[in-house]
Amino acid sequence: MSIQKTLSIIKPDATRRNLTGNINARFERAGLQIIAQKRLRLTKLQAEKFYEVHRERAFYDSLCDYMFSGPIVVQILKGEDAVAKNREIMGATNPANAEIGTIRRDFGESIEHNSVHGSDSQENAEIEIRFFFSELEIIE
Ligand code: IDP
Ligand code: MG
């Protein structure tokens, strides 16, 4: 167990339905602290860069188009085992397979429009945090 930071994104399907506060209440209730946060709209190029690791996947183009289709909220969550805890609160990638009470089960619209992103390892969390935030924007 250790104190970690992880990158969280509230995706366009969730900002469109005004779910930002509702989703963040779940993170805070679980003891994760939001130590950096901003609302923005990605360009197509930025979405492609962020999801670069999925470039070879069949859903890559559609995923990138979706991620720049509307505003997102990017944020850093900090707390005990934040990477795994965030993934647990989010639930499985496909909302249909996610546990009851998880964000994706409760709010996700489809496997693509699944409301939230969360880093999958500490190493990727560091890379993803650096992609969106400068040191000045992270207030611990
Ligand atoms: P994760 O978000 O649970 O880590 P990844 O496999 O890293 O899942 O996929 C990244 C994102 O790509 C997912 O959150 C989802 O929005 C989208 N995605 C994943 N698998 C599919 C698919 O089979 N069809 C369409 N979109 C997908
Ligand atoms: Mg992933």
Coordinates of N, CA and C and ligand atoms in Angstrom, one line a residue:
M1 N 0.9 -1.2 0.0 CA 0.0 0.0 0.0 C 0.9 1.2 0.0
S2 N 0.5 2.2 -0.9 CA 1.3 3.4 -0.9 C 0.4 4.5 -1.4
I3 N 0.8 5.8 -1.1 CA 0.1 6.9 -1.6 C 0.5 7.1 -3.1
Q4 N -0.5 7.1 -3.9 CA -0.2 7.3 -5.4 C -1.0 8.4 -6.0
K5 N -0.6 8.8 -7.2 CA -1.4 9.7 -8.0 C -1.8 9.0 -9.3
T6 N -3.0 9.3 -9.8 CA -3.5 8.7 -11.0 C -4.2 9.7 -11.9
L7 N -4.2 9.5 -13.2 CA -5.0 10.4 -14.1 C -6.4 9.9 -14.3
S8 N -7.3 10.8 -14.1 CA -8.8 10.5 -14.3 C -9.3 11.4 -15.3
I9 N -10.1 10.9 -16.2 CA -10.8 11.7 -17.2 C -12.3 11.5 -17.2
I10 N -13.1 12.5 -17.1 CA -14.5 12.4 -17.2 C -14.8 12.7 -18.7
K11 N -15.3 11.7 -19.4 CA -15.4 11.6 -20.9 C -16.6 12.4 -21.4
P12 N -16.6 12.7 -22.7 CA -17.7 13.6 -23.2 C -19.1 13.1 -23.0
D13 N -19.3 11.8 -22.9 CA -20.7 11.3 -22.7 C -21.2 11.7 -21.3
A14 N -20.2 11.8 -20.3 CA -20.6 12.2 -19.0 C -20.7 13.7 -18.8
T15 N -19.8 14.5 -19.4 CA -20.0 15.9 -19.2 C -21.3 16.4 -19.9
R16 N -21.6 15.7 -21.0 CA -22.8 16.1 -21.8 C -24.1 15.9 -20.9
R17 N -24.0 14.9 -20.0 CA -25.2 14.6 -19.2 C -25.1 15.2 -17.8
N18 N -24.1 16.1 -17.7 CA -24.0 16.9 -16.4 C -23.7 16.0 -15.2
L19 N -22.8 15.0 -15.4 CA -22.5 14.0 -14.4 C -21.2 14.3 -13.6
T20 N -20.5 15.4 -13.9 CA -19.2 15.7 -13.4 C -19.2 15.6 -11.8
G21 N -20.1 16.3 -11.2 CA -20.1 16.4 -9.8 C -20.5 15.1 -9.2
N22 N -21.4 14.4 -9.8 CA -21.9 13.1 -9.3 C -20.7 12.1 -9.3
I23 N -20.0 12.1 -10.4 CA -18.8 11.1 -10.5 C -17.8 11.5 -9.5
N24 N -17.5 12.8 -9.4 CA -16.4 13.2 -8.5 C -16.8 12.9 -7.0
A25 N -18.0 13.0 -6.7 CA -18.5 12.7 -5.3 C -18.1 11.3 -5.0
R26 N -18.1 10.4 -5.9 CA -17.8 9.0 -5.7 C -16.3 8.8 -5.4
F27 N -15.4 9.5 -6.1 CA -14.0 9.5 -5.8 C -13.7 10.0 -4.4
E28 N -14.3 11.2 -4.1 CA -14.1 11.8 -2.8 C -14.6 10.9 -1.7
R29 N -15.8 10.3 -1.9 CA -16.3 9.5 -0.9 C -15.4 8.3 -0.6
A30 N -14.7 7.8 -1.6 CA -13.8 6.7 -1.4 C -12.4 7.1 -0.9
G31 N -12.3 8.4 -0.6 CA -11.0 8.9 0.0 C -10.0 9.4 -0.9
L32 N -10.3 9.4 -2.2 CA -9.4 10.0 -3.2 C -9.6 11.5 -3.2
Q33 N -8.4 12.2 -3.3 CA -8.5 13.7 -3.3 C -8.1 14.2 -4.7
I34 N -8.9 15.2 -5.1 CA -8.7 15.8 -6.5 C -7.6 16.9 -6.3
I35 N -6.4 16.7 -6.7 CA -5.3 17.6 -6.5 C -5.0 18.5 -7.7
A36 N -5.7 18.2 -8.8 CA -5.5 19.1 -10.0 C -6.7 18.8 -10.9
Q37 N -7.2 19.8 -11.6 CA -8.4 19.5 -12.4 C -8.6 20.6 -13.4
K38 N -9.0 20.3 -14.6 CA -9.4 21.3 -15.6 C -10.4 20.7 -16.6
R39 N -11.2 21.6 -17.2 CA -12.2 21.2 -18.2 C -11.6 21.7 -19.5
L40 N -11.6 20.8 -20.5 CA -11.0 21.2 -21.8 C -11.6 20.4 -22.9
R41 N -11.3 20.8 -24.1 CA -11.8 20.0 -25.3 C -10.5 19.7 -26.1
L42 N -10.3 18.4 -26.2 CA -9.1 17.9 -27.0 C -9.3 18.2 -28.5
T43 N -8.2 18.4 -29.1 CA -8.2 18.4 -30.6 C -8.1 17.0 -31.0
K44 N -8.4 16.7 -32.3 CA -8.3 15.3 -32.8 C -6.8 14.8 -32.6
L45 N -5.9 15.7 -32.9 CA -4.5 15.3 -32.8 C -4.1 14.9 -31.3
Q46 N -4.6 15.7 -30.4 CA -4.3 15.4 -29.0 C -4.9 14.1 -28.5
A47 N -6.2 13.8 -29.0 CA -6.8 12.6 -28.7 C -6.0 11.4 -29.3
E48 N -5.5 11.6 -30.5 CA -4.8 10.5 -31.1 C -3.5 10.2 -30.4
K49 N -2.9 11.3 -29.9 CA -1.6 11.2 -29.1 C -1.9 10.5 -27.8
F50 N -2.9 10.9 -27.1 CA -3.2 10.3 -25.8 C -3.5 8.8 -25.9
Y51 N -4.2 8.4 -27.0 CA -4.6 7.0 -27.1 C -3.6 6.2 -28.0
E52 N -2.4 6.8 -28.3 CA -1.4 6.2 -29.2 C -1.2 4.7 -28.9
V53 N -1.3 4.2 -27.7 CA -1.0 2.8 -27.4 C -2.1 1.9 -28.0
H54 N -3.3 2.5 -28.4 CA -4.3 1.7 -29.0 C -4.4 1.9 -30.5
R55 N -3.4 2.5 -31.1 CA -3.4 2.8 -32.5 C -3.7 1.6 -33.4
E56 N -3.3 0.4 -33.0 CA -3.5 -0.8 -33.9 C -4.9 -1.4 -33.7
R57 N -5.6 -0.9 -32.6 CA -6.9 -1.5 -32.3 C -8.0 -1.0 -33.3
A58 N -9.0 -1.9 -33.6 CA -10.0 -1.6 -34.6 C -10.8 -0.4 -34.1
F59 N -10.9 -0.1 -32.8 CA -11.8 1.0 -32.4 C -11.0 2.3 -32.2
Y60 N -9.8 2.3 -32.6 CA -8.9 3.5 -32.4 C -9.5 4.8 -33.0
D61 N -9.9 4.8 -34.3 CA -10.4 6.0 -34.9 C -11.7 6.5 -34.3
S62 N -12.5 5.6 -34.0 CA -13.8 5.9 -33.4 C -13.6 6.5 -32.0
L63 N -12.7 5.8 -31.3 CA -12.4 6.3 -29.9 C -11.9 7.7 -29.9
C64 N -10.9 8.0 -30.9 CA -10.4 9.4 -30.9 C -11.4 10.4 -31.3
D65 N -12.2 10.0 -32.3 CA -13.3 11.0 -32.7 C -14.2 11.3 -31.5
Y66 N -14.6 10.2 -30.8 CA -15.5 10.4 -29.6 C -14.8 11.3 -28.6
M67 N -13.5 11.1 -28.3 CA -12.9 11.8 -27.2 C -12.7 13.3 -27.6
F68 N -12.8 13.7 -28.8 CA -12.7 15.1 -29.1 C -14.1 15.7 -29.5
S69 N -15.1 14.9 -29.3 CA -16.5 15.3 -29.7 C -17.1 16.3 -28.7
G70 N -16.5 16.5 -27.6 CA -17.1 17.4 -26.6 C -16.1 17.6 -25.4
P71 N -16.5 18.4 -24.4 CA -15.7 18.7 -23.3 C -15.4 17.5 -22.5
I72 N -14.2 17.5 -21.9 CA -13.8 16.5 -20.9 C -13.3 17.2 -19.7
V73 N -13.2 16.5 -18.6 CA -12.6 17.0 -17.4 C -11.4 16.1 -17.0
V74 N -10.2 16.7 -17.0 CA -9.0 15.9 -16.7 C -8.6 16.2 -15.3
Q75 N -8.2 15.2 -14.5 CA -7.9 15.5 -13.1 C -7.0 14.5 -12.6
I76 N -6.3 14.9 -11.5 CA -5.4 13.9 -10.8 C -6.0 13.5 -9.5
L77 N -6.1 12.2 -9.2 CA -6.6 11.7 -8.0 C -5.4 11.2 -7.2
K78 N -5.5 11.6 -5.9 CA -4.4 11.1 -5.0 C -4.9 10.4 -3.8
G79 N -4.2 9.3 -3.4 CA -4.6 8.6 -2.2 C -4.0 7.3 -2.1
E80 N -4.4 6.5 -1.1 CA -3.9 5.2 -0.9 C -4.2 4.3 -2.1
D81 N -3.2 3.7 -2.7 CA -3.4 2.8 -3.9 C -4.3 3.5 -5.0
A82 N -4.1 4.7 -5.3 CA -5.0 5.5 -6.1 C -5.3 4.9 -7.5
V83 N -4.2 4.2 -8.1 CA -4.4 3.7 -9.4 C -5.4 2.6 -9.4
A84 N -5.2 1.6 -8.5 CA -6.1 0.5 -8.4 C -7.5 0.9 -7.9
K85 N -7.5 1.8 -6.9 CA -8.8 2.2 -6.3 C -9.6 2.9 -7.3
N86 N -9.0 3.8 -8.2 CA -9.8 4.4 -9.2 C -10.4 3.4 -10.2
R87 N -9.6 2.4 -10.6 CA -10.1 1.4 -11.5 C -11.2 0.6 -10.9
E88 N -11.2 0.4 -9.6 CA -12.2 -0.3 -8.9 C -13.5 0.5 -8.9
I89 N -13.4 1.8 -8.7 CA -14.6 2.7 -8.6 C -15.2 2.8 -10.0
M90 N -14.3 2.8 -11.0 CA -14.8 3.0 -12.4 C -15.5 1.7 -12.9
G91 N -15.0 0.6 -12.6 CA -15.6 -0.7 -13.1 C -15.0 -1.1 -14.4
A92 N -15.4 -2.3 -14.9 CA -14.9 -2.8 -16.1 C -15.1 -1.9 -17.3
T93 N -14.2 -2.1 -18.3 CA -14.3 -1.3 -19.5 C -15.7 -1.2 -20.1
N94 N -16.3 -2.4 -20.3 CA -17.6 -2.5 -20.8 C -18.7 -2.4 -19.7
P95 N -19.5 -1.4 -19.7 CA -20.5 -1.1 -18.6 C -21.3 -2.4 -18.4
A96 N -21.6 -3.2 -19.4 CA -22.4 -4.3 -19.3 C -21.8 -5.4 -18.4
N97 N -20.4 -5.4 -18.3 CA -19.7 -6.3 -17.4 C -19.3 -5.7 -16.1
A98 N -19.5 -4.5 -15.9 CA -19.0 -3.8 -14.7 C -19.9 -4.1 -13.5
E99 N -19.3 -4.2 -12.3 CA -20.0 -4.5 -11.1 C -21.1 -3.4 -10.8
I100 N -22.1 -3.8 -10.2 CA -23.2 -2.8 -9.8 C -22.6 -1.8 -8.8
G101 N -22.9 -0.6 -9.0 CA -22.4 0.4 -8.1 C -21.1 1.1 -8.6
T102 N -20.6 0.6 -9.7 CA -19.4 1.3 -10.3 C -19.9 2.4 -11.2
I103 N -19.0 3.3 -11.5 CA -19.4 4.5 -12.4 C -19.8 4.0 -13.7
R104 N -19.0 3.1 -14.3 CA -19.3 2.6 -15.7 C -20.7 1.9 -15.7
R105 N -20.9 1.1 -14.7 CA -22.2 0.3 -14.7 C -23.4 1.3 -14.5
D106 N -23.2 2.3 -13.7 CA -24.3 3.2 -13.4 C -24.5 4.3 -14.5
F107 N -23.4 4.7 -15.1 CA -23.5 5.8 -16.0 C -23.1 5.5 -17.5
G108 N -22.3 4.5 -17.7 CA -21.7 4.2 -19.0 C -22.8 3.9 -20.0
E109 N -22.6 4.4 -21.3 CA -23.7 4.2 -22.3 C -23.3 3.0 -23.2
S110 N -22.0 2.7 -23.3 CA -21.5 1.6 -24.2 C -20.1 1.4 -23.9
I111 N -19.5 0.4 -24.5 CA -18.1 0.0 -24.2 C -17.2 1.2 -24.6
E112 N -17.6 2.0 -25.6 CA -16.8 3.2 -26.0 C -17.2 4.4 -25.1
H113 N -18.4 4.6 -25.0 CA -18.9 5.8 -24.2 C -19.1 5.4 -22.8
N114 N -18.0 5.1 -22.1 CA -18.0 4.5 -20.8 C -17.7 5.5 -19.7
S115 N -17.9 6.8 -19.9 CA -17.9 7.9 -18.9 C -16.6 8.3 -18.3
V116 N -15.7 7.3 -18.0 CA -14.4 7.7 -17.4 C -13.2 7.0 -17.9
H117 N -12.1 7.6 -17.8 CA -10.8 7.0 -18.0 C -10.0 7.0 -16.7
G118 N -9.2 5.9 -16.5 CA -8.3 5.9 -15.4 C -7.0 5.2 -15.8
S119 N -5.9 5.7 -15.4 CA -4.6 5.1 -15.7 C -4.6 3.7 -15.2
D120 N -3.9 2.8 -16.0 CA -3.9 1.4 -15.6 C -2.6 0.9 -14.9
S121 N -1.6 1.8 -14.6 CA -0.5 1.4 -13.9 C 0.2 2.7 -13.4
Q122 N 1.1 2.6 -12.4 CA 1.7 3.8 -11.9 C 2.6 4.4 -12.9
E123 N 3.2 3.6 -13.7 CA 4.1 4.1 -14.8 C 3.3 4.9 -15.8
N124 N 2.1 4.4 -16.2 CA 1.3 5.1 -17.2 C 0.6 6.3 -16.5
A125 N 0.4 6.2 -15.2 CA -0.2 7.4 -14.5 C 0.8 8.6 -14.6
E126 N 2.0 8.3 -14.4 CA 3.0 9.4 -14.5 C 3.1 10.0 -15.9
I127 N 3.1 9.1 -16.9 CA 3.1 9.6 -18.3 C 1.8 10.4 -18.6
E128 N 0.7 9.9 -18.2 CA -0.6 10.6 -18.5 C -0.7 11.9 -17.8
I129 N -0.3 11.9 -16.5 CA -0.3 13.2 -15.7 C 0.6 14.2 -16.4
R130 N 1.7 13.8 -16.9 CA 2.7 14.8 -17.5 C 2.1 15.2 -18.9
F131 N 1.2 14.4 -19.5 CA 0.6 14.8 -20.8 C -0.3 16.0 -20.6
F132 N -1.0 16.1 -19.4 CA -2.0 17.1 -19.2 C -1.7 18.2 -18.3
F133 N -0.8 17.9 -17.3 CA -0.5 18.9 -16.3 C 0.9 19.3 -16.1
S134 N 1.1 20.6 -15.8 CA 2.5 21.1 -15.5 C 2.5 21.0 -13.9
E135 N 3.7 21.1 -13.4 CA 3.9 21.0 -12.0 C 3.1 22.1 -11.2
L136 N 3.1 23.3 -11.9 CA 2.4 24.4 -11.3 C 0.9 24.2 -11.0
E137 N 0.3 23.3 -11.8 CA -1.1 23.0 -11.8 C -1.5 22.0 -10.7
I138 N -0.5 21.4 -10.1 CA -0.8 20.3 -9.2 C -0.6 20.8 -7.8
I139 N -1.7 20.9 -7.1 CA -1.7 21.6 -5.7 C -1.9 20.5 -4.7
E140 N -0.9 20.1 -4.0 CA -1.0 19.0 -3.0 C -1.3 19.6 -1.6
Ligands
IDP1 P1 -9.9 1.0 -20.1 O1 -10.4 2.4 -20.3 O2 -10.8 0.2 -19.2 O3 -8.4 1.0 -19.6 P2 -8.8 0.2 -22.7 O4 -8.8 -1.2 -23.2 O5 -7.6 0.9 -22.3 O6 -9.9 0.2 -21.5 O7 -9.6 1.0 -23.8 C1 -9.5 2.5 -23.8 C2 -10.9 3.0 -24.2 O8 -11.2 2.6 -25.5 C3 -12.0 2.4 -23.3 O9 -12.2 3.1 -22.1 C4 -13.2 2.6 -24.2 O10 -13.7 4.0 -24.3 C5 -12.6 2.3 -25.6 N1 -12.8 0.9 -26.0 C6 -12.1 -0.2 -25.4 N2 -12.5 -1.3 -26.0 C7 -13.4 -1.0 -27.0 C8 -14.2 -1.7 -28.0 O11 -14.1 -2.9 -28.1 N3 -15.0 -0.9 -28.8 C9 -15.1 0.4 -28.7 N4 -14.4 1.1 -27.8 C10 -13.6 0.5 -27.0
MG2 MG -6.7 1.7 -20.6

